[in-house]
Short mmCIF file of C-alpha atoms in Angstrom, two decimals:
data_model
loop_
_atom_site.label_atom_id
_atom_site.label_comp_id
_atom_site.label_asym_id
_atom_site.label_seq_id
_atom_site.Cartn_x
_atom_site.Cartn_y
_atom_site.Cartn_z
CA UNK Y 1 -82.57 -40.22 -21.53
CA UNK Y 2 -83.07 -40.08 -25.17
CA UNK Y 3 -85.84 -41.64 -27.16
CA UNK Y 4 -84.76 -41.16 -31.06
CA UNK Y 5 -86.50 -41.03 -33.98
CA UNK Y 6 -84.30 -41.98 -36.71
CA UNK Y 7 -82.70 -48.02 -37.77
CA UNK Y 8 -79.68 -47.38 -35.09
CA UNK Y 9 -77.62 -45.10 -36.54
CA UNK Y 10 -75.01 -42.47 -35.54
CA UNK Y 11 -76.49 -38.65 -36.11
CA UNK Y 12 -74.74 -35.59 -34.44
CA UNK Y 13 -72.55 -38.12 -31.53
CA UNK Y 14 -76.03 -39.71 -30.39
CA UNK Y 15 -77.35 -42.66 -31.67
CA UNK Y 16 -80.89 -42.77 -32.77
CA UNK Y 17 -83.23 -45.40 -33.47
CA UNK Y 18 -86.05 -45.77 -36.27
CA UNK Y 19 -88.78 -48.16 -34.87
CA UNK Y 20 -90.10 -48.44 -38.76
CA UNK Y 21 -87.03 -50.90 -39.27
CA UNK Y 22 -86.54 -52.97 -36.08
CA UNK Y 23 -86.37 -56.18 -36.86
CA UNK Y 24 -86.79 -57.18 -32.82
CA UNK Y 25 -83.83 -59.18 -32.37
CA UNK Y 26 -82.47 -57.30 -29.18
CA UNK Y 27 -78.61 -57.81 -30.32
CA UNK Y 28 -78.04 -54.01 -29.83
CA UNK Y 29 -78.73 -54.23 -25.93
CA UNK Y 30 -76.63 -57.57 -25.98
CA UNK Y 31 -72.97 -55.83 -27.23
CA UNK Y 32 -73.44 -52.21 -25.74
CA UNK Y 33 -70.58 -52.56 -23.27
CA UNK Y 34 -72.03 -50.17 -20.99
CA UNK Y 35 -75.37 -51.03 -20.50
CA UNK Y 36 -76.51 -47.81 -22.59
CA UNK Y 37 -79.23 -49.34 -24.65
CA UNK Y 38 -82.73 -50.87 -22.42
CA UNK Y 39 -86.02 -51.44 -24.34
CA UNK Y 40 -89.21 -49.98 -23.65
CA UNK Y 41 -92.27 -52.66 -24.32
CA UNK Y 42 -95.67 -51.12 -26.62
CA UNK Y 43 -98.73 -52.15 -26.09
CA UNK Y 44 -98.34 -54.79 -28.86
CA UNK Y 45 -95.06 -56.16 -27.24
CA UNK Y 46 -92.74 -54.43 -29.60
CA UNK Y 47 -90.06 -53.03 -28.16
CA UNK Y 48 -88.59 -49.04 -28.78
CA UNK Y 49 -84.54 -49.15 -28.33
CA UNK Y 50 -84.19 -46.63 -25.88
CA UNK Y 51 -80.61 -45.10 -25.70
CA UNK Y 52 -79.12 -43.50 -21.91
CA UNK Y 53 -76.91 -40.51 -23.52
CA UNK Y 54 -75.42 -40.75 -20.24
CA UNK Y 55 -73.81 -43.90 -20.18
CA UNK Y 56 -73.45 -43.95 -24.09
CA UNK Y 57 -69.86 -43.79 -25.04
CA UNK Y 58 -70.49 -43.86 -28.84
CA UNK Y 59 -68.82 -47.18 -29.47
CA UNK Y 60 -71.31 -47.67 -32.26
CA UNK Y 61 -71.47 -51.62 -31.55
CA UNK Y 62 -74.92 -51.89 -31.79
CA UNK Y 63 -74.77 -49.80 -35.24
CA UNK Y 64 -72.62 -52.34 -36.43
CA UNK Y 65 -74.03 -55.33 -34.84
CA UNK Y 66 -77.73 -54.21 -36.10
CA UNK Y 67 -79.54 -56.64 -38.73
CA UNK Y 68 -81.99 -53.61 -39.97
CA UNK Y 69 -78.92 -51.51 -40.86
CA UNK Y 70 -77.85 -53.82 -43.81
CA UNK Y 71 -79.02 -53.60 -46.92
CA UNK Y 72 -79.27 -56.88 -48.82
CA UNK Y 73 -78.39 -57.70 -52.58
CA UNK Y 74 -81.42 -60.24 -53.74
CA UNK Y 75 -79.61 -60.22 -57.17
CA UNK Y 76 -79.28 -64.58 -57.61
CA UNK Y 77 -80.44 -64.91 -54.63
CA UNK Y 78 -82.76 -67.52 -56.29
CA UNK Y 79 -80.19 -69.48 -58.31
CA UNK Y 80 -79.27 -73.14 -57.20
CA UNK Y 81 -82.18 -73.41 -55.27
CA UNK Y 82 -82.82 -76.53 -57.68
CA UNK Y 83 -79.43 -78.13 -57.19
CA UNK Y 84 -79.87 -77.76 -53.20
CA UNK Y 85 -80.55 -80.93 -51.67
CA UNK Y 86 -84.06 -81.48 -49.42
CA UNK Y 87 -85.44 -83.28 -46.48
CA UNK Y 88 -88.61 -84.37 -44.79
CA UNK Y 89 -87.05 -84.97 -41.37
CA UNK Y 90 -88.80 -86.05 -38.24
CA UNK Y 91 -87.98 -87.55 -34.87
CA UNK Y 92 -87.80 -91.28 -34.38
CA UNK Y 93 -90.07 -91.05 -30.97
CA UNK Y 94 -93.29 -90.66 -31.79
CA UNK Y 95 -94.64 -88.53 -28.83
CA UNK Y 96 -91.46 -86.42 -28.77
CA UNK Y 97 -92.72 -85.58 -32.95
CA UNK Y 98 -96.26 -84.91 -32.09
CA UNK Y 99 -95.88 -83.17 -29.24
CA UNK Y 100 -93.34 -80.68 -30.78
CA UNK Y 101 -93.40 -78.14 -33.72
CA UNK Y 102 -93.49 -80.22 -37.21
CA UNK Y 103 -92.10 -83.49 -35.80
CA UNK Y 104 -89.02 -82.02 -33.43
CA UNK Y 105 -86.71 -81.87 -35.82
CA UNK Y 106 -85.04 -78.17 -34.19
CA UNK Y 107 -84.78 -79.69 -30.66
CA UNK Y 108 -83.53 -82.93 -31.75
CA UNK Y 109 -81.06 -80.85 -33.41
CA UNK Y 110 -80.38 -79.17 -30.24
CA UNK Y 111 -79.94 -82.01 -28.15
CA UNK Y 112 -78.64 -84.49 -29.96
CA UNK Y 113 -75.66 -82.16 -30.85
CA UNK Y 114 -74.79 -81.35 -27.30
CA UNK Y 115 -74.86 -85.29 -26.38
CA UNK Y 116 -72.56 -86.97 -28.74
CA UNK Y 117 -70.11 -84.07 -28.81
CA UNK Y 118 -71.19 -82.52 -32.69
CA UNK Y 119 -70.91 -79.35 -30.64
CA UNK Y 120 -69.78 -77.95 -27.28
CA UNK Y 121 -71.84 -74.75 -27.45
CA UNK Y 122 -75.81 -74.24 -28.78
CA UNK Y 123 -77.45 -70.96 -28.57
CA UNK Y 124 -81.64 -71.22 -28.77
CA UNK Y 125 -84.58 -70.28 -26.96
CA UNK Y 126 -85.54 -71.56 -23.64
CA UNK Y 127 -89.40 -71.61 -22.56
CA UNK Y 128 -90.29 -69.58 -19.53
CA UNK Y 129 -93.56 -68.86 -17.47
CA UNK Y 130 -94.35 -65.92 -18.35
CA UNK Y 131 -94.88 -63.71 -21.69
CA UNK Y 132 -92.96 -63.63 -23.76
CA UNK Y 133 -92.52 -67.31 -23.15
CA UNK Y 134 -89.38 -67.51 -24.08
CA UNK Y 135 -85.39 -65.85 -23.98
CA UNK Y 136 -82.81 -67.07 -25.37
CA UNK Y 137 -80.12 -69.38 -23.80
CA UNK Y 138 -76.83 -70.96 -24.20
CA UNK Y 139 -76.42 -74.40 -23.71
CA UNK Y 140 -73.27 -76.45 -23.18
CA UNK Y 141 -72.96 -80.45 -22.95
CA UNK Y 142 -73.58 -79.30 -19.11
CA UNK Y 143 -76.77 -78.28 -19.23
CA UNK Y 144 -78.20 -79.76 -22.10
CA UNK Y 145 -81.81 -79.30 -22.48
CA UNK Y 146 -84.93 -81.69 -22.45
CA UNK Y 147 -87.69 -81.52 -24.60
CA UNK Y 148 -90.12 -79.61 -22.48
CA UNK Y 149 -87.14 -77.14 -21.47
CA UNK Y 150 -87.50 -75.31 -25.58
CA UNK Y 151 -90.65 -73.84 -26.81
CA UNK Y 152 -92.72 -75.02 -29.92
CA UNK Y 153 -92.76 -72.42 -32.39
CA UNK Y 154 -93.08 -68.92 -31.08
CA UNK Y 155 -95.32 -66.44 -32.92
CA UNK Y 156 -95.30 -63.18 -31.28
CA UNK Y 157 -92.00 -61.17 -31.21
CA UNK Y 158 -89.01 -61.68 -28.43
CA UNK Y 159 -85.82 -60.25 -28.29
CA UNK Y 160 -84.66 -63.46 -28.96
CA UNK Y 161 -80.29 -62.43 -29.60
CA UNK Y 162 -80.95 -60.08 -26.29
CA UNK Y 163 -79.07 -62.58 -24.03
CA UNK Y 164 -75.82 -63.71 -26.78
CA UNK Y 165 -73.58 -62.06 -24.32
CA UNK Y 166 -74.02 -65.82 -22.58
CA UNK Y 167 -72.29 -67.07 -24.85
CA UNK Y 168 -69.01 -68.61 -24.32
CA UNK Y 169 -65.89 -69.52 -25.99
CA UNK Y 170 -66.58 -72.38 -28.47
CA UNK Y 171 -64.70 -74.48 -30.79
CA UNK Y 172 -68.10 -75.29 -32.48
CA UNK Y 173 -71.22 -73.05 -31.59
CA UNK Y 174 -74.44 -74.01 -33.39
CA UNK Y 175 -76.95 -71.21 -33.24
CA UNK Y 176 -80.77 -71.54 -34.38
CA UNK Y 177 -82.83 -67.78 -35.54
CA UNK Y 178 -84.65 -66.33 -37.88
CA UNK Y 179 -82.22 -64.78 -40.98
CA UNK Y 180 -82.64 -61.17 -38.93
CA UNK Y 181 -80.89 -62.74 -35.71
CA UNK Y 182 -78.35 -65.22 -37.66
CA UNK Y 183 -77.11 -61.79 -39.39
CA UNK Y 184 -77.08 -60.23 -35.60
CA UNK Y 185 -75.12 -62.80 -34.11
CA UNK Y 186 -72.66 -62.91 -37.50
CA UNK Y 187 -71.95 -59.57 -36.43
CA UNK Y 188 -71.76 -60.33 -32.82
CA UNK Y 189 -69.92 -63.23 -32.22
CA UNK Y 190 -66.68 -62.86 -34.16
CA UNK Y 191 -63.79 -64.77 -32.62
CA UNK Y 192 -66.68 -66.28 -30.21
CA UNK Y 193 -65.71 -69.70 -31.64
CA UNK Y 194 -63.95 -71.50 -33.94
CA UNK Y 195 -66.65 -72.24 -36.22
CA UNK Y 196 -70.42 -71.59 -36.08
CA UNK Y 197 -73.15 -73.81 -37.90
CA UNK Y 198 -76.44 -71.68 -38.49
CA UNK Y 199 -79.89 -73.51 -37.71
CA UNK Y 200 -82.46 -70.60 -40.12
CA UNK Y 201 -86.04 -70.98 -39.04
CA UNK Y 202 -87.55 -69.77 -42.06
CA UNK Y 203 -89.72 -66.87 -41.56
CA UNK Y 204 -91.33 -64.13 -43.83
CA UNK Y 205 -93.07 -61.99 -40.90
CA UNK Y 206 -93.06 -61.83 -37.35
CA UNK Y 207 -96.01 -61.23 -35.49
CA UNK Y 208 -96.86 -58.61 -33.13
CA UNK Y 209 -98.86 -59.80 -29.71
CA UNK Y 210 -102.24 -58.22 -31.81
CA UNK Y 211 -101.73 -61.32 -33.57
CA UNK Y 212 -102.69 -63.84 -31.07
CA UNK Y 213 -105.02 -61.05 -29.24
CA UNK Y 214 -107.13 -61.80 -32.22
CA UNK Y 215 -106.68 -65.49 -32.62
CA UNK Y 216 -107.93 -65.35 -28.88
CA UNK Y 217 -110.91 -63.55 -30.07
CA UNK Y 218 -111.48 -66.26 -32.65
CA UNK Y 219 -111.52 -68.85 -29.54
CA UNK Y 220 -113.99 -66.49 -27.60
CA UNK Y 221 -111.21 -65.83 -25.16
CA UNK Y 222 -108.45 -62.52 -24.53
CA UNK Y 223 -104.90 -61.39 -23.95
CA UNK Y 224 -105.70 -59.45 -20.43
CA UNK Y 225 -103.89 -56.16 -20.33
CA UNK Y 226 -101.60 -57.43 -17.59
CA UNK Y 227 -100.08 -60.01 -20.33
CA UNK Y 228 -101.14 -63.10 -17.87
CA UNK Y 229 -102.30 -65.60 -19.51
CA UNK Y 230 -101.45 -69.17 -21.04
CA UNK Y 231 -100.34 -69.92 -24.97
CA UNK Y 232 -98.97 -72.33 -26.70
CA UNK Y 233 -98.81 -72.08 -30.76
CA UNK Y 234 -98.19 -75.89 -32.91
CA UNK Y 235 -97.31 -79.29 -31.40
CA UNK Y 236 -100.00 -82.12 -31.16
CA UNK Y 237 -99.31 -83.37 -34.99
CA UNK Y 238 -98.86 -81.41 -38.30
CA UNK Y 239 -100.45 -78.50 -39.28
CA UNK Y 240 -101.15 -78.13 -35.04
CA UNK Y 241 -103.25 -76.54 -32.97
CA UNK Y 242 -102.68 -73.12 -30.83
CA UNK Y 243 -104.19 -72.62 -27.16
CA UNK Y 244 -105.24 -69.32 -25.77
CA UNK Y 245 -105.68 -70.20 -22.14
CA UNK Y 246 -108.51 -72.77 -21.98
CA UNK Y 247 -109.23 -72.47 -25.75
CA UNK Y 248 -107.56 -74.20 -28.62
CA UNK Y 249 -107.90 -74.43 -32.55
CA UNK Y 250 -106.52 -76.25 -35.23
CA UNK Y 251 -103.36 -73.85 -36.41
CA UNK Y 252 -104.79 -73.88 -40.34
CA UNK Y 253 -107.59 -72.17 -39.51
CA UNK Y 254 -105.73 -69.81 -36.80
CA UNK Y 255 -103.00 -69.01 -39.16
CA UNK Y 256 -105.25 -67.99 -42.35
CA UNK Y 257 -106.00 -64.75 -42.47
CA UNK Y 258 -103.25 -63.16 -39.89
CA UNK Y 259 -100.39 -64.99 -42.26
CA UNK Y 260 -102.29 -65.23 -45.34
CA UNK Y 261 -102.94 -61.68 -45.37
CA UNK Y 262 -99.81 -60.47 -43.80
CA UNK Y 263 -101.57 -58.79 -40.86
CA UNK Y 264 -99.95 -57.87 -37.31
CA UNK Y 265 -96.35 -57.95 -39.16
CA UNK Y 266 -93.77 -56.56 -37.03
CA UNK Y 267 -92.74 -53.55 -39.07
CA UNK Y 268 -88.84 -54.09 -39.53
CA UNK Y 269 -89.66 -57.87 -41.27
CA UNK Y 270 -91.05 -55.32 -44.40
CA UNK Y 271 -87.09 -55.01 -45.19
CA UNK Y 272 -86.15 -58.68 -44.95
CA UNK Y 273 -86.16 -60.61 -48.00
CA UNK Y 274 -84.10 -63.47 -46.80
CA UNK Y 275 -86.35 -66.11 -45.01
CA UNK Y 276 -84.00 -69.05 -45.82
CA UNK Y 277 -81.51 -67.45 -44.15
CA UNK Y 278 -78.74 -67.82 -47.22
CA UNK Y 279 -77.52 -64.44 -47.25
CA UNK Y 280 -77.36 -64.95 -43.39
CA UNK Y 281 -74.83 -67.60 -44.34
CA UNK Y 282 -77.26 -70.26 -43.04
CA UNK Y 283 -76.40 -73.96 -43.16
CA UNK Y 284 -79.91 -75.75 -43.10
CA UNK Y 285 -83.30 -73.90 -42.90
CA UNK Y 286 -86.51 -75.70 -41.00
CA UNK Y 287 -89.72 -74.47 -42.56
CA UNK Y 288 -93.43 -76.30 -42.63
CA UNK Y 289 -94.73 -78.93 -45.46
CA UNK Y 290 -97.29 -76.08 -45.99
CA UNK Y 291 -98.67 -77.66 -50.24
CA UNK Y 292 -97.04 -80.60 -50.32
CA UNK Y 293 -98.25 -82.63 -46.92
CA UNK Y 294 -101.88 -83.11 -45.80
CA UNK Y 295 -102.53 -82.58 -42.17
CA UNK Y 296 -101.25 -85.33 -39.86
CA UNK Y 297 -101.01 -86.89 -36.29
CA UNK Y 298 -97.45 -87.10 -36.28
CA UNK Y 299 -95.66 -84.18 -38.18
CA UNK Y 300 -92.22 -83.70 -40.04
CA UNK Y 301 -90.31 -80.59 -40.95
CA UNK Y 302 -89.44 -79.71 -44.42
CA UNK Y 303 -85.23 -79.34 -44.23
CA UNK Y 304 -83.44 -77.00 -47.22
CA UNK Y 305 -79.31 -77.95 -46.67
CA UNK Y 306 -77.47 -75.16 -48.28
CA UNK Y 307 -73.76 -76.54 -47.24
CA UNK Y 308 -71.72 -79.43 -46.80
CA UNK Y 309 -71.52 -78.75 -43.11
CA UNK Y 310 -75.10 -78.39 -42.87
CA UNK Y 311 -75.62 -81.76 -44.30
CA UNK Y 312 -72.95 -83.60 -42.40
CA UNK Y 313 -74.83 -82.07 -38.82
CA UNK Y 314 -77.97 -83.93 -40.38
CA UNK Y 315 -76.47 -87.28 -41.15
CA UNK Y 316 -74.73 -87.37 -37.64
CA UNK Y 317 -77.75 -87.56 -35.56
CA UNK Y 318 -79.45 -90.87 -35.87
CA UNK Y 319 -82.72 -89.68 -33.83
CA UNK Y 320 -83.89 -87.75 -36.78
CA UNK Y 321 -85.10 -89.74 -39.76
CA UNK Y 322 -84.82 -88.28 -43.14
CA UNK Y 323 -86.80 -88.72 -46.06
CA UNK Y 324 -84.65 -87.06 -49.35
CA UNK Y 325 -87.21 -85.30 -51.71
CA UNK Y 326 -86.48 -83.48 -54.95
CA UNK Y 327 -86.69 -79.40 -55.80
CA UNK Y 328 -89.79 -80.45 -57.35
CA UNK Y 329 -91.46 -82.28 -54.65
CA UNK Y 330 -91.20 -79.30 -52.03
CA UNK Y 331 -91.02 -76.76 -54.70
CA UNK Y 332 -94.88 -76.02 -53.66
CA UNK Y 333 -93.78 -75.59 -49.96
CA UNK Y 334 -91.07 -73.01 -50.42
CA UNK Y 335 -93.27 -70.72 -52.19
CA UNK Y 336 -90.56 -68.82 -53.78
CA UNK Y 337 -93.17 -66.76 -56.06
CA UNK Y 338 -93.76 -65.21 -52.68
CA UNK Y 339 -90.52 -64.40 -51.46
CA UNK Y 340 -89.80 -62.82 -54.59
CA UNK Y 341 -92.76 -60.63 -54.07
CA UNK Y 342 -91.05 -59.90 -50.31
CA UNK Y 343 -88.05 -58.97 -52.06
CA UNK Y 344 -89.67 -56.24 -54.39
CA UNK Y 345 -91.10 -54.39 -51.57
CA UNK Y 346 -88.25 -54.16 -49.76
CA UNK Y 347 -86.98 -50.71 -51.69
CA UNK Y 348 -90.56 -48.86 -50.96
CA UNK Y 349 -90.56 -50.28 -46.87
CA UNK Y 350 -86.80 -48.71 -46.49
CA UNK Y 351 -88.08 -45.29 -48.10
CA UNK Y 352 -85.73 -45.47 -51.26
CA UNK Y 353 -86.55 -45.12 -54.69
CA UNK Y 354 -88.58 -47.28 -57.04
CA UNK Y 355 -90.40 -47.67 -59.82
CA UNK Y 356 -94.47 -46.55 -59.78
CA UNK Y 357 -95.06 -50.58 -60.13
CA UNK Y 358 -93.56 -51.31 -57.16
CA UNK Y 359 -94.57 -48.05 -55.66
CA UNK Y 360 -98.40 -48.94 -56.47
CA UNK Y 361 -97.78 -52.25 -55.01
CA UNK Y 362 -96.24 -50.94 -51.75
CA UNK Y 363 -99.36 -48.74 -51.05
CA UNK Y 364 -102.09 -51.09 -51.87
CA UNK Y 365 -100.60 -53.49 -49.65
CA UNK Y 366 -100.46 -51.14 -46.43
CA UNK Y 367 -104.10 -50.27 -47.49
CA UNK Y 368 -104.94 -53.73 -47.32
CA UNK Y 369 -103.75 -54.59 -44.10
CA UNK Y 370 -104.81 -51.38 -42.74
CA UNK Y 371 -108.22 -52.04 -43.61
CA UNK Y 372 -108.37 -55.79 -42.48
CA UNK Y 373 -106.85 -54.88 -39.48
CA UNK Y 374 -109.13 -52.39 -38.41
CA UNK Y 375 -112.37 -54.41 -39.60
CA UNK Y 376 -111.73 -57.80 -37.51
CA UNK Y 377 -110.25 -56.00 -34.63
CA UNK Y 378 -113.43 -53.33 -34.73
CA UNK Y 379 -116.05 -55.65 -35.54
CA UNK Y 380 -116.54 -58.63 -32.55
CA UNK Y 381 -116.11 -62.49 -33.04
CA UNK Y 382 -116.64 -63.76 -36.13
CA UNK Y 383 -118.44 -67.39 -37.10
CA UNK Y 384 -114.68 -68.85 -38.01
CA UNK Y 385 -116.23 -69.16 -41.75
CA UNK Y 386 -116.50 -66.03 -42.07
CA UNK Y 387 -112.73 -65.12 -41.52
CA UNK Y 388 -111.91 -68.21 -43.85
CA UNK Y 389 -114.17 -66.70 -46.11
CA UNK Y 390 -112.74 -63.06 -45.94
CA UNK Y 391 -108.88 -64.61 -46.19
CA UNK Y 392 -110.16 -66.50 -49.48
CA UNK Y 393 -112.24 -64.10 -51.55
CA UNK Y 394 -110.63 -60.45 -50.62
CA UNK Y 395 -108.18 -60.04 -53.69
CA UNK Y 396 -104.48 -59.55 -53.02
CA UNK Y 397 -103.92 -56.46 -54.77
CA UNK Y 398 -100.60 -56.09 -53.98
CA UNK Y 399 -99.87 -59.98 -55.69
CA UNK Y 400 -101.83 -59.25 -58.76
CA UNK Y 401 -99.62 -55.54 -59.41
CA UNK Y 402 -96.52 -57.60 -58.92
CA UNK Y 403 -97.13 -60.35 -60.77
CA UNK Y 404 -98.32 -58.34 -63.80
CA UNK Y 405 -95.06 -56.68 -63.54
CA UNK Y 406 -93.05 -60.14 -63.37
CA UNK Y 407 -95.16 -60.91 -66.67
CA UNK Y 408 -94.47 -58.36 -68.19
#
């Protein structure tokens, strides 16, 4: 067997893996058609690619296939975002839009498509038992899905594209991910169907399972070592709570530092600048109100339609009620100050060259986590003021370099 060092590539007829880049998404194990590539679980329920050298036949699929291994262009990437057209969208049910992730607007989606025929073919995640949760499935108008059958949001890291070799032929295949997996399955499925819509769940970092290990502590509860245990992050209204077995907290106050602070990130979202998902080719993104919407017992999604066929999808499905805002109205929600600052880091995380600026910025931001990483985890549970407290007053360094450099 052989456990490589160096984002899948193809060195000396063996390929080799860097676990700095792994974005997590599992596709490679998916299109090796001999069953080469398995994946070894850490203790923080990342996964190594491990390759059999045996079995490998040096097909270089999962080379091609891999999200990590393409470099992005970010040059535009924030033009027309003002001429793109927006939605506060929500289910019509009440219970079925508390009970899910920022009023059900992804399952609705997902079911509503498969029932009247918008699609013969969705690819998602199913919820299962036991960690992680969730896998991913493919549904057909044979075994469409109920409510309770999909996870709310997920917030540790699955292998979500690790089971697209489900997939069957479509005419029209919808298929929900973050902009890592949509660019897997691009890759992927080609000739898979006749067209494919792209659901992006906008993301800017996946977390590892250290994330909700300390969200546990926060409850005054833990993540045995055996991985059984019960969680489920959002539902019950807008912003949400998360439950750690018996324990629960309202998701604001779970979600501050961890997110705020950019703690627990799985280290291959560093060299993603994409969370709308438009160089993934994405049709409609689903993201949180987070600015522009006080918390709520209901919940709605915030909806970004980059395409024609994106919008159509929404119009078709009369469960989902949608309330058209302007770029300024969510313009506080898509927080595109901070992508941008994503987007300048990505050159340091990949190892290439850039300028001191960014170079300085780079460094003070692994410093920062570092640090805040090993304080809360070393130090035991916390009054929850005084992690609000720490998320609010410790300066982001990294920001403040960057945006003196956008000033400038």
């Amino acid at each position: 067997m052989i456990k490589a060092q160096n984002m899948l590539k193809f060195i000396d007829n063996k390929i080799t893996f860097d676990y700095s880049r792994c974005q997590q998404c599992g596709a490679c194990g998916a299109v090796c058609p001999k069953g080469a590539i398995t994946f070894a679980m850490r203790d923080d329920a990342t996964h190594d690619v491990v390759v059999d050298g045996d079995k490998c036949i040096s097909c270089q699929r999962c080379v091609r296939v891999c999200p990590a291994n393409k470099e992005e262009d970010y040059k535009g990437y924030f033009e027309g975002f003002d001429k793109k057209r927006y939605f506060l969208g929500y289910n019509v049910d009440d219970k079925i839009r508390r009970e899910s992730s920022s009023g059900g607007v992804c399952k609705t989606l997902i079911i509503e498509s498969l029932k009247n025929d918008l699609a013969d073919g969705f690819y998602t995640l199913r919820r299962t038992d036991v960690f992680p949760f969730a896998e991913g499935e493919f549904y057909t108008k044979d075994n469409i899905p109920d409510y309770g059958d999909m996870p709310n949001s997920v917030y540790h890291t699955l292998l979500a594209c690790r089971n697209i070799d489900k997939i069957k032929k479509c005419k029209r295949l919808i298929v929900v991910g973050t902009s890592c997996q949509l660019r897997a399955m691009n890759a992927a499925l080609k000739g898979r169907a006749d067209e494919i819509i792209r659901v992006c769940i906008f993301c800017k970092q996946q977390k590892t399972l250290d994330s909700t290990r300390f969200l546990a502590k926060m409850m005054g509860t833990r993540v045995p070592e055996n991985r059984i245990f019960f969680v489920r992050y959002r539902g019950q209204g807008w912003q949400g709570i998360v439950r750690v077995n018996e324990a629960m907290l309202p998701w604001n106050r779970a979600a501050s530092l961890p997110f705020g602070k950019r703690l627990w990130t799985v280290p291959g979202c560093n060299v993603c600048g994409d969370p709308f998902g438009t160089n993934a080719e994405a049709d409609i993104s689903l993201m949180d109100p987070w600015n522009i919407r006080r918390p709520n017992d209901l919940g709605e999604t915030l909806i970004t339609v980059h395409t024609d066929c994106g919008m159509e999808l929404l119009k078709s499905i009369g469960t989902i009620k949608l309330e058209e805002k302007s770029f300024d109205d969510v313009k506080p929600a898509l927080d595109l100050k901070d992508v941008w600052r994503k987007q300048q880091l990505v050159p340091f995380f990949r190892g290439e060259k850039c300028s001191d600026v960014v170079h300085k910025a780079g460094m003070a931001e692994l410093w920062q986590r570092k640090f805040l990483r090993n304080f809360v985890e070393i130090m035991p549970r916390m009054p929850l003021l005084l992690y609000r407290v720490l998320c609010h007053f410790l300066p982001d360094t990294c920001n403040k370099i960057l945006s003196d450099k956008k000033q400038k």
